[in-house]
Short mmCIF file of C-alpha atoms and ligand atoms in Angstrom, two decimals:
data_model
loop_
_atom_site.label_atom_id
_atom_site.label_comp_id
_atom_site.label_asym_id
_atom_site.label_seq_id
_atom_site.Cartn_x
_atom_site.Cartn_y
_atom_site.Cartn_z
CA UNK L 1 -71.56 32.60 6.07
CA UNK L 2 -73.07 35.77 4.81
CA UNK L 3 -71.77 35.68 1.21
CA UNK L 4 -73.47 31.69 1.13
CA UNK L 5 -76.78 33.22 2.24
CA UNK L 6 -77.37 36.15 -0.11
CA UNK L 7 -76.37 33.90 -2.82
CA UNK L 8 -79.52 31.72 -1.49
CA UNK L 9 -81.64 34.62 -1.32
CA UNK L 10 -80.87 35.64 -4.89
CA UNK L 11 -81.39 31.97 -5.83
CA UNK L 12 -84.98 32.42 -4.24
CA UNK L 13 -85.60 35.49 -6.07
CA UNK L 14 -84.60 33.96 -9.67
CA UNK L 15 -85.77 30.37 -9.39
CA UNK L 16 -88.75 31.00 -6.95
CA UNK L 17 -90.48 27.13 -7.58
CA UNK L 18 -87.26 25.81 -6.62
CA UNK L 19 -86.52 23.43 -3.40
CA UNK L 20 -83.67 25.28 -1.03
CA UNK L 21 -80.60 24.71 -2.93
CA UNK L 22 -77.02 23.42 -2.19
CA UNK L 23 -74.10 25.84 -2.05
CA UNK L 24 -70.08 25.60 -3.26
CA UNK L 25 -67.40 27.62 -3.45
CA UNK L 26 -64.01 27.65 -5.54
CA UNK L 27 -61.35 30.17 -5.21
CA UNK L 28 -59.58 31.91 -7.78
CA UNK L 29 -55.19 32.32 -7.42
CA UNK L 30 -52.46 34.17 -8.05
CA UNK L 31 -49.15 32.67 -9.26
CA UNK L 32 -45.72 33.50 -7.42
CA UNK L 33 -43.56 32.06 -10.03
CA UNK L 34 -43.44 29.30 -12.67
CA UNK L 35 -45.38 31.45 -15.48
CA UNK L 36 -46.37 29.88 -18.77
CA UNK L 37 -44.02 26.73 -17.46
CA UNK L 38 -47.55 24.68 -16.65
CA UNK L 39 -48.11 23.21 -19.90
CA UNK L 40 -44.00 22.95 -20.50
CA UNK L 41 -44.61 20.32 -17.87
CA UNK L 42 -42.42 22.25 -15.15
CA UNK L 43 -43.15 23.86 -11.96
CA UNK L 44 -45.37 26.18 -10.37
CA UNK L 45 -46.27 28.12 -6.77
CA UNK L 46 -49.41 29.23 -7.19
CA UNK L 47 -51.95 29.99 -4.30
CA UNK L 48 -55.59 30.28 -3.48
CA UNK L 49 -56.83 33.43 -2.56
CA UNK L 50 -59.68 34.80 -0.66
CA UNK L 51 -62.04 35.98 -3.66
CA UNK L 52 -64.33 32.90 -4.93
CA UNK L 53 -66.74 31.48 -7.54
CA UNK L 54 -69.80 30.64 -6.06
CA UNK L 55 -72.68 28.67 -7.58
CA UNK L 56 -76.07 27.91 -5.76
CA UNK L 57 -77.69 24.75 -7.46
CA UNK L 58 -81.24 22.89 -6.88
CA UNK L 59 -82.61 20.02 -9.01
CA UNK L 60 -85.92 20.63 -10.91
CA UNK L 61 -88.49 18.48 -12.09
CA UNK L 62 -88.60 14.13 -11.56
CA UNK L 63 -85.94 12.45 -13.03
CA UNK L 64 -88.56 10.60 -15.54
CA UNK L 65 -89.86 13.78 -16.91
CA UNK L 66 -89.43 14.12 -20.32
CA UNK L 67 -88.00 17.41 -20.63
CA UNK L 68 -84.77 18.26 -18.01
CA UNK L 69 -83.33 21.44 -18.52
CA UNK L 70 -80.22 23.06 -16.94
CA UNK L 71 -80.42 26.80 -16.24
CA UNK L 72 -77.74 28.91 -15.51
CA UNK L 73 -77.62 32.31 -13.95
CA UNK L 74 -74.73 34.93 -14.00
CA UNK L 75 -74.93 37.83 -11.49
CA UNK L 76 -71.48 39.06 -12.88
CA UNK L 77 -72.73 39.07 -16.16
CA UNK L 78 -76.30 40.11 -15.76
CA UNK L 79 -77.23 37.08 -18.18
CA UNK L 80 -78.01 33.61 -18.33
CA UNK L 81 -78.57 30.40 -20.57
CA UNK L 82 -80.10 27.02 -20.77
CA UNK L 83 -79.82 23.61 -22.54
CA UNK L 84 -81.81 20.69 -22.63
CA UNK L 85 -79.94 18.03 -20.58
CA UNK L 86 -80.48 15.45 -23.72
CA UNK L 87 -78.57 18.04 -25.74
CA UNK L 88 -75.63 18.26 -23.57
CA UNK L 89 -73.64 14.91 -24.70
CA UNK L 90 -73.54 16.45 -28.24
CA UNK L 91 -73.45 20.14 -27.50
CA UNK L 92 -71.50 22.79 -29.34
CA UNK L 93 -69.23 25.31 -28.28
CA UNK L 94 -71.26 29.28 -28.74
CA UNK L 95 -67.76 31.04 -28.35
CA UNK L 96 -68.70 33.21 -25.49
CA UNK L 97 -68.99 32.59 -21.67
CA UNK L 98 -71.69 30.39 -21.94
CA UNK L 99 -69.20 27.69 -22.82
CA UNK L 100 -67.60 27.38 -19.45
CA UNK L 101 -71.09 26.23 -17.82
CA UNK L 102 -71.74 24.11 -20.95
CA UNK L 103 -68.05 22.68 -21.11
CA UNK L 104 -68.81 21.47 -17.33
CA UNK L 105 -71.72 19.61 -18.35
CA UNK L 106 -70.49 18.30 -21.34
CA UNK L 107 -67.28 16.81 -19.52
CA UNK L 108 -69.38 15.17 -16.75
CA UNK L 109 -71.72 13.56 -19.53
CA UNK L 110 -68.47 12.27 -21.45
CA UNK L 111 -67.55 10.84 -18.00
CA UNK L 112 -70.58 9.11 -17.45
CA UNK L 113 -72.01 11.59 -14.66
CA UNK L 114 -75.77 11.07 -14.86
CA UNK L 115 -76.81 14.94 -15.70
CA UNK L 116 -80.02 15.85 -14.14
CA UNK L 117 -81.93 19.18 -14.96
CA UNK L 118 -81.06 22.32 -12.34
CA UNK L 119 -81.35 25.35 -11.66
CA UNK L 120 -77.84 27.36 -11.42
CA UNK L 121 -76.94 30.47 -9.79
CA UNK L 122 -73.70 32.36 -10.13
CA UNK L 123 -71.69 35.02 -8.74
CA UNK L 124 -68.30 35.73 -8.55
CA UNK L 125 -65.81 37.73 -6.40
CA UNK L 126 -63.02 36.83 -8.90
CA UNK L 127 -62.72 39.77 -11.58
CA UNK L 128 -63.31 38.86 -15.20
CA UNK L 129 -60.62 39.05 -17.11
CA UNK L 130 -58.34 40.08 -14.16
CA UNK L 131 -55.48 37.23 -14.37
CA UNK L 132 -56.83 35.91 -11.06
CA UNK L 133 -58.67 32.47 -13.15
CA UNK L 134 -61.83 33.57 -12.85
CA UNK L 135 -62.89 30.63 -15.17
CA UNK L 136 -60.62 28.06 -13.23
CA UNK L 137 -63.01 28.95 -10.10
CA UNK L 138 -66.10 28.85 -12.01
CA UNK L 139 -65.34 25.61 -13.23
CA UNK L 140 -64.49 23.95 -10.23
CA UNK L 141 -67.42 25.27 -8.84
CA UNK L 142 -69.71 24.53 -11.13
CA UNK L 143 -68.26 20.91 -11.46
CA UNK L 144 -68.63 19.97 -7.49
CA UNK L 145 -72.49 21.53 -8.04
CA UNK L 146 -73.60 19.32 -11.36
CA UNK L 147 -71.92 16.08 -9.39
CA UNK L 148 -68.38 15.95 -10.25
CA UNK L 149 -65.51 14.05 -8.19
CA UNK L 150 -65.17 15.21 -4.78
CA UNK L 151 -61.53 14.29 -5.15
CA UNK L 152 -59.26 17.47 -5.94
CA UNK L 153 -56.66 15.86 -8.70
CA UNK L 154 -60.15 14.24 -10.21
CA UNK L 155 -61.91 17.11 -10.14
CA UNK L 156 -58.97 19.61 -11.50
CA UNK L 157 -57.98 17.28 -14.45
CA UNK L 158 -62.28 17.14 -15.34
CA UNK L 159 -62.44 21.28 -15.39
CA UNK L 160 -59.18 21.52 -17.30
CA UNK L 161 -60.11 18.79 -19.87
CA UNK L 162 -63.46 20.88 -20.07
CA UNK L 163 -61.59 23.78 -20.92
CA UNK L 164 -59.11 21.88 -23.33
CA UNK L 165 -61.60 19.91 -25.53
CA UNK L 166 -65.07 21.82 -25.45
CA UNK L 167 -64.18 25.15 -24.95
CA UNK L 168 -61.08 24.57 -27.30
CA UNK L 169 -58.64 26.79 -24.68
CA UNK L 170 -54.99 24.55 -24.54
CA UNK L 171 -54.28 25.65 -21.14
CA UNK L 172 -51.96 24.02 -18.42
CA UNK L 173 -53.42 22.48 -15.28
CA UNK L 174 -51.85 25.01 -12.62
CA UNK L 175 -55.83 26.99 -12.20
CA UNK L 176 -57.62 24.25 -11.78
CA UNK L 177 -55.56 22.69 -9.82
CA UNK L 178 -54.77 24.76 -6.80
CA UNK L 179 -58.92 25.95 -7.11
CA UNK L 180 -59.45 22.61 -6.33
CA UNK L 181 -56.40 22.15 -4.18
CA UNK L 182 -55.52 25.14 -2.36
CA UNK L 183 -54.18 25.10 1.17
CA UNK L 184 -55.39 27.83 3.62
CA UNK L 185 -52.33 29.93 5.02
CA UNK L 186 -49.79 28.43 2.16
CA UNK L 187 -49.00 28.97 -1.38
CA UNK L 188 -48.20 25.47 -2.97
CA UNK L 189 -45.43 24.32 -5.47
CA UNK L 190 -47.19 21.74 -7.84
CA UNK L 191 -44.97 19.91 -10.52
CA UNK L 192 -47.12 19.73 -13.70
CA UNK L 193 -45.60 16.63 -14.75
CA UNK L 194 -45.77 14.46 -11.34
CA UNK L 195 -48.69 16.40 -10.19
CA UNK L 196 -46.64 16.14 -6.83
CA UNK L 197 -47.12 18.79 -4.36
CA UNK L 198 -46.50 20.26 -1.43
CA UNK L 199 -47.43 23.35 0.54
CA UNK L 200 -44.78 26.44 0.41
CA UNK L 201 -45.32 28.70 3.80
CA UNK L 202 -44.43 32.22 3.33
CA UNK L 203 -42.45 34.15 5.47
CA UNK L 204 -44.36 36.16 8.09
CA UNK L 205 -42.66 39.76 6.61
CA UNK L 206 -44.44 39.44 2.99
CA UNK L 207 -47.69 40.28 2.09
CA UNK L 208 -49.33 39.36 -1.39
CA UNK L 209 -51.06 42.22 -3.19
CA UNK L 210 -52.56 41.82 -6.37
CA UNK L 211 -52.84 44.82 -8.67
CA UNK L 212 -55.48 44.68 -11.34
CA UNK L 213 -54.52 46.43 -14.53
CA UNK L 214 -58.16 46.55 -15.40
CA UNK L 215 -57.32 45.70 -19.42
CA UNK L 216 -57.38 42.34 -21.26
CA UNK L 217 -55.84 43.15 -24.60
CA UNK L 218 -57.66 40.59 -27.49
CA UNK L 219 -54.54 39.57 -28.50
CA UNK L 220 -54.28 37.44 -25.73
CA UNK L 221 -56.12 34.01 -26.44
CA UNK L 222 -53.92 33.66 -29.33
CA UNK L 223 -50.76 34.49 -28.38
CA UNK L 224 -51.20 32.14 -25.73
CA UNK L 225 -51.92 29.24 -28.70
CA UNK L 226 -48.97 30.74 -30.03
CA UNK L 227 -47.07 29.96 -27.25
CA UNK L 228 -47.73 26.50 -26.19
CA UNK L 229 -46.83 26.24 -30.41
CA UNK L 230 -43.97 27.55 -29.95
CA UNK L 231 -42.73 25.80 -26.91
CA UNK L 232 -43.70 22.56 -28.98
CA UNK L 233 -41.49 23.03 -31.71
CA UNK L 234 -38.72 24.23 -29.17
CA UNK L 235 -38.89 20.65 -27.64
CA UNK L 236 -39.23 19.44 -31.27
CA UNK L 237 -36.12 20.66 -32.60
CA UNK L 238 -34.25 19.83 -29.20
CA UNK L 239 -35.69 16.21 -29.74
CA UNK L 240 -37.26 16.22 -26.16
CA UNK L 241 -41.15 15.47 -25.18
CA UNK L 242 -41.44 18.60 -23.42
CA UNK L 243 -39.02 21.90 -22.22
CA UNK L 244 -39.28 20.13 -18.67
CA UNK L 245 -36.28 18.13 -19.97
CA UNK L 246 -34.22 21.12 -21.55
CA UNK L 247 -31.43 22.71 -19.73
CA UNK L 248 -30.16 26.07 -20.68
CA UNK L 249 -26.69 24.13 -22.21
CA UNK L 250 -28.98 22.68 -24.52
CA UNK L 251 -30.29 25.63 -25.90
CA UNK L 252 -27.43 26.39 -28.31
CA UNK L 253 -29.53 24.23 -30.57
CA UNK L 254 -31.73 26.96 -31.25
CA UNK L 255 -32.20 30.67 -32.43
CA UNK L 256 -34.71 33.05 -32.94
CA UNK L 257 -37.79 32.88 -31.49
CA UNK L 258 -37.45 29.07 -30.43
CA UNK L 259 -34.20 30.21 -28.21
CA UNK L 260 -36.02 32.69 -26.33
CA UNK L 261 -39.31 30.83 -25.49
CA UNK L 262 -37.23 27.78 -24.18
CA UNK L 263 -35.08 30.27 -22.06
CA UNK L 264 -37.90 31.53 -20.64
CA UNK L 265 -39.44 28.36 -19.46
CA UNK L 266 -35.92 26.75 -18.56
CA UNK L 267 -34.50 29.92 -16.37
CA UNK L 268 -38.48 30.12 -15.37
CA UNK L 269 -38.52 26.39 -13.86
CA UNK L 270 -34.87 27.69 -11.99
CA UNK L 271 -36.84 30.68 -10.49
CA UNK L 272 -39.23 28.27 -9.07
CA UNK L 273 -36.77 25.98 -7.41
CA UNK L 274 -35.10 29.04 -5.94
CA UNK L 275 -37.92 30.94 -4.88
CA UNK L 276 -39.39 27.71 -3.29
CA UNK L 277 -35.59 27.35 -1.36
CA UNK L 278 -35.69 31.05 -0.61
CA UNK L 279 -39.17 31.01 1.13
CA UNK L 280 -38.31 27.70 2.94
CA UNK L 281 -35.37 29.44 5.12
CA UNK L 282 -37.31 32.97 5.41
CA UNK L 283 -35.49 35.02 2.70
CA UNK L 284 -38.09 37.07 1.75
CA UNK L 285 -35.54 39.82 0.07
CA UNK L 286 -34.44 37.16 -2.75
CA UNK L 287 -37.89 35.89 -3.47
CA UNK L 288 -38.72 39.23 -4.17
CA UNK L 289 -35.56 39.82 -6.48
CA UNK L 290 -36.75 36.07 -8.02
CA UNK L 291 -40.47 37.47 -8.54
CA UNK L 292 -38.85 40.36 -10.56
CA UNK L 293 -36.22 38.39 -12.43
CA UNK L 294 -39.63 36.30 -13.77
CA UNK L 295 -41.24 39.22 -15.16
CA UNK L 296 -38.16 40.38 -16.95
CA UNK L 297 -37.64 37.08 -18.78
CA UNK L 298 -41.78 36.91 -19.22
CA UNK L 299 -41.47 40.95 -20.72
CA UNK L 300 -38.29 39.80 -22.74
CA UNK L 301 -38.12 36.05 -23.88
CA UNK L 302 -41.45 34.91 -23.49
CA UNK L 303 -42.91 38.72 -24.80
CA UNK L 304 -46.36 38.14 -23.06
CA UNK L 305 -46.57 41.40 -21.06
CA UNK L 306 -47.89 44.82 -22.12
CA UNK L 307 -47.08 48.67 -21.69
CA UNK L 308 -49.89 48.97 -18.51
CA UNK L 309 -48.29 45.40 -16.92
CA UNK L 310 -44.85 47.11 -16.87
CA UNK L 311 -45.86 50.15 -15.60
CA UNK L 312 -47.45 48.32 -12.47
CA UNK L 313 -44.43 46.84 -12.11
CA UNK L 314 -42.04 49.87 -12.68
CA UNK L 315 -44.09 51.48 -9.85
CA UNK L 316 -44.61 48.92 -7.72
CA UNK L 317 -40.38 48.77 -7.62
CA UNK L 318 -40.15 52.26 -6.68
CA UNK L 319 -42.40 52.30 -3.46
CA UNK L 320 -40.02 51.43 -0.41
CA UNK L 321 -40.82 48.24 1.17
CA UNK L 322 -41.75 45.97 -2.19
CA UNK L 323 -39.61 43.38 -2.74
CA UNK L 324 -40.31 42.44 -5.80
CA UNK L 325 -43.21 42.31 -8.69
CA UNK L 326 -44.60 40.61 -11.59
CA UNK L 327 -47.24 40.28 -13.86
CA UNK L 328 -49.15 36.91 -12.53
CA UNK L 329 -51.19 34.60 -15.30
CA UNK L 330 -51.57 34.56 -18.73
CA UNK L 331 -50.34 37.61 -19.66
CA UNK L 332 -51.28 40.90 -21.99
CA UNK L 333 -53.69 42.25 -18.86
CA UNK L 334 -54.92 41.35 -15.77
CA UNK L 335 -52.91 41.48 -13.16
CA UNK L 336 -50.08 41.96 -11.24
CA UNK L 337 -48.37 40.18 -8.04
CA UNK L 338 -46.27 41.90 -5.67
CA UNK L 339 -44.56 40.93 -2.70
CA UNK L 340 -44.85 43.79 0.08
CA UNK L 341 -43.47 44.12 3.34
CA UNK L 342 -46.66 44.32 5.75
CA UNK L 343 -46.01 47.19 6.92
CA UNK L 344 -45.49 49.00 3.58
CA UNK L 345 -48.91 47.63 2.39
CA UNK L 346 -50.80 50.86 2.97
CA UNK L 347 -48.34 53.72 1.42
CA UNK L 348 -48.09 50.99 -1.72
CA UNK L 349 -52.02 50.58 -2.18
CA UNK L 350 -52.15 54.47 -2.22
CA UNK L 351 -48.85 55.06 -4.34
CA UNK L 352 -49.53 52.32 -6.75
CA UNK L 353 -53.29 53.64 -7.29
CA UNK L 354 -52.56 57.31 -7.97
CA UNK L 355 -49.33 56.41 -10.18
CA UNK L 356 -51.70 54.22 -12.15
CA UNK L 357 -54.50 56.31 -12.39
CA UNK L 358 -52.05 58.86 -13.93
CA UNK L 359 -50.76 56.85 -16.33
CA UNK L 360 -53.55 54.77 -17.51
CA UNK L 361 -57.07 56.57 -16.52
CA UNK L 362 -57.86 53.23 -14.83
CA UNK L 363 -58.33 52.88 -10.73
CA UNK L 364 -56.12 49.47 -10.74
CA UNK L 365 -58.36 46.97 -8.23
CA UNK L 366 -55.58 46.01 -5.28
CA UNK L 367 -56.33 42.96 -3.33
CA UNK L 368 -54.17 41.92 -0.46
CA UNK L 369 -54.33 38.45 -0.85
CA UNK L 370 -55.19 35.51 2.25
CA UNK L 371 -54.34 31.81 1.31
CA UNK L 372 -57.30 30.22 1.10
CA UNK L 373 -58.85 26.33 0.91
CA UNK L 374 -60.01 24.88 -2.06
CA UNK L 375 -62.95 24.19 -3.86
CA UNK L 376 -65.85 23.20 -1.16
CA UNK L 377 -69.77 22.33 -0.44
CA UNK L 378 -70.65 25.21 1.88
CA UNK L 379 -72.99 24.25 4.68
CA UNK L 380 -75.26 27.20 5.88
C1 GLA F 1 -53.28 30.79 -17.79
C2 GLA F 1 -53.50 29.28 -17.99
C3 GLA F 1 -52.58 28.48 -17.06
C4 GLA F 1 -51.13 28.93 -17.22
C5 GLA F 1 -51.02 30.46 -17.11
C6 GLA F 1 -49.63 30.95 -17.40
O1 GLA F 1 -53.68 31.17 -16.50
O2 GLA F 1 -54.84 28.94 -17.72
O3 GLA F 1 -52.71 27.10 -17.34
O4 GLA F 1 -50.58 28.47 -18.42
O5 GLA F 1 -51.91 31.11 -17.99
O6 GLA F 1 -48.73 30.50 -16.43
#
């Protein structure tokens, strides 16, 4: 595994006292459908794909020495930071990305992992920023290295509670959970409320390509808050736990902005049902119309998308052979998802690049995506 062994050598050159150390790796995903419907308690298809966290970890000193540290390492970032393991129980979060490595440890301490002082080295294939849960993968990672649960529902509900109460980020447990859970060759349809799953097979005549916008617009961390507020006091006012339970009948209750955040997440959780239904008996033409029909209620109802989102999208629509597209995460950047016929994948990448690059400035990162396996100790 080439990627497994530079990561080692780079391990070597940073932490050059330390003993040869272990290796994992944790995917990052794109969503089909089900957008912003994880933490409505609905459903989701999203699916591993073939660009990965990886973290390199060796233990240092005895366990009885006084002073255990834990250093970690970011090639990505060109940076790194450290905390004395004593700290870790009563650690703070520092706002920036040094919070994800720190929410790790802090978890596993609160769950009575015995933290031990290591030596951590990132790197990343999953773009920053790019809609494609870089953090999710880090996370995971990270977790499996510092001792977490091997199992994947344990180990997903530990880097999303991580992310929830240390880091302070009220996110849904779709990223975590197919990092830890992903199936090689198959997206999967989880049901956030369950946590039932099964694998979804896609048809042998679509290919999904990712399309990174290359922008992350600020306002996106709070809109998102905004959101899961929002979707709150729909449920509220309906007098339900959660929009899992609404149906659009229902919705005559509301107005405003309420009415339009529960339609999205009601006609949303449809999609998903259809587009699941749709790729069980080969119809790849109407889960691309479903795909598309998602980012119009996401651009509309749910308003999370952006001018440089659309465009993708617009563009992507026009190229012969796509079937449909949509904006895939959180929202307000990162990326896009399309569904392509194979043998359109080529004259799309090109199109799609130059249209972009025309509108924007930007060279838009396009990924043709593999299901991959989840989260795993790599073996060299
Ligand atoms: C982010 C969150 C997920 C989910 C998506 C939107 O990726 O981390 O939990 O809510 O946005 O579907």
């Amino acid at each position: 595994m080439a990627g497994a062994a530079a990561l080692v050598n780079k391990f070597h050159a940073r932490y050059p006292a330390s003993p040869v150390p272990r290796v994992w790796r944790a995917p990052g995903r794109v969503n089909l459908v089900g957008e912003h419907t994880d933490y409505n308690l609905g459903l989701v298809v999203p699916m591993a794909i073939d660009l990965s966290c990886w973290v390199a970890a060796a233990p240092t000193g005895s366990p009885s020495s006084e002073e255990e540290w834990l250093r970690a390492y970011s090639e990505q970032l060109g940076a790194g930071s450290q905390w004395r393991v004593e700290d870790i129980p009563n650690a703070l979060p520092a706002g920036d990305w040094t919070d994800r490595i720190a929410g790790i440890a802090w978890e596993l301490s609160r769950r009575g992992v015995q933290l031990r002082g290591a030596n951590v080295l990132i790197d990343s294939e999953v773009p920053l920023g790019g809609g494609l849960s870089s953090s999710a993968a880090l996370g995971v990672a990270l977790a499996l290295a510092l001792g977490g649960p091997r199992d994947p529902l344990e180990l997903a509900q530990l880097t999303r509670a991580a992310e929830m109460d240390f880091a302070g980020v009220p996110c849904g447990i779709m990223d975590q959970f197919v990092s830890a859970h992903g199936q090689a060759g198959s997206a999967i349809l989880l049901d956030c409320r369950s946590l039932a799953w099964r694998r979804v097979q896609l048809p042998g005549d679509i290919a999904v390509v990712t399309a990174n916008s290359m922008v992350k617009h600020q306002l996106g961390d709070s809109a998102y808050r905004t959101r899961v507020e929002e979707c709150r006091e729909a449920a509220r006012r309906l007098g339900i736990g959660s929009l899992r339970d609404a149906e659009l009948g229902d919705l005559s209750a509301l107005d405003g902005v309420s009415l339009k955040r529960a339609r999205h997440v009601v006609t949303e959780n449809t999609r998903v049902s259809r587009f699941v239904r749709a790729a069980d008996s080969g119809e790849a033409a109407e889960m691309g119309r479903i795909a598309t029909e998602s980012h119009i209620s996401l651009r509309d109802d749910y308003e999370v998308s952006c001018a440089e989102l659309d465009f993708l999208v617009e563009a992507a629509l026009r190229v012969e052979g796509v079937l449909g597209a949509r904006m895939t995460g959180g929202g307000f950047g990162g990326s896009t998802v399309n569904l392509v016929h194979p043998g359109a994948v080529g004259a799309f990448t090109a199109t799609l690049a130059s249209e972009y690059r025309k509108y924007s400035g930007l060279t838009p990162e396009i990924h043709v995506c593999l299901a991959s396996a989840g989260a795993s100790e790599i073996f060299l």
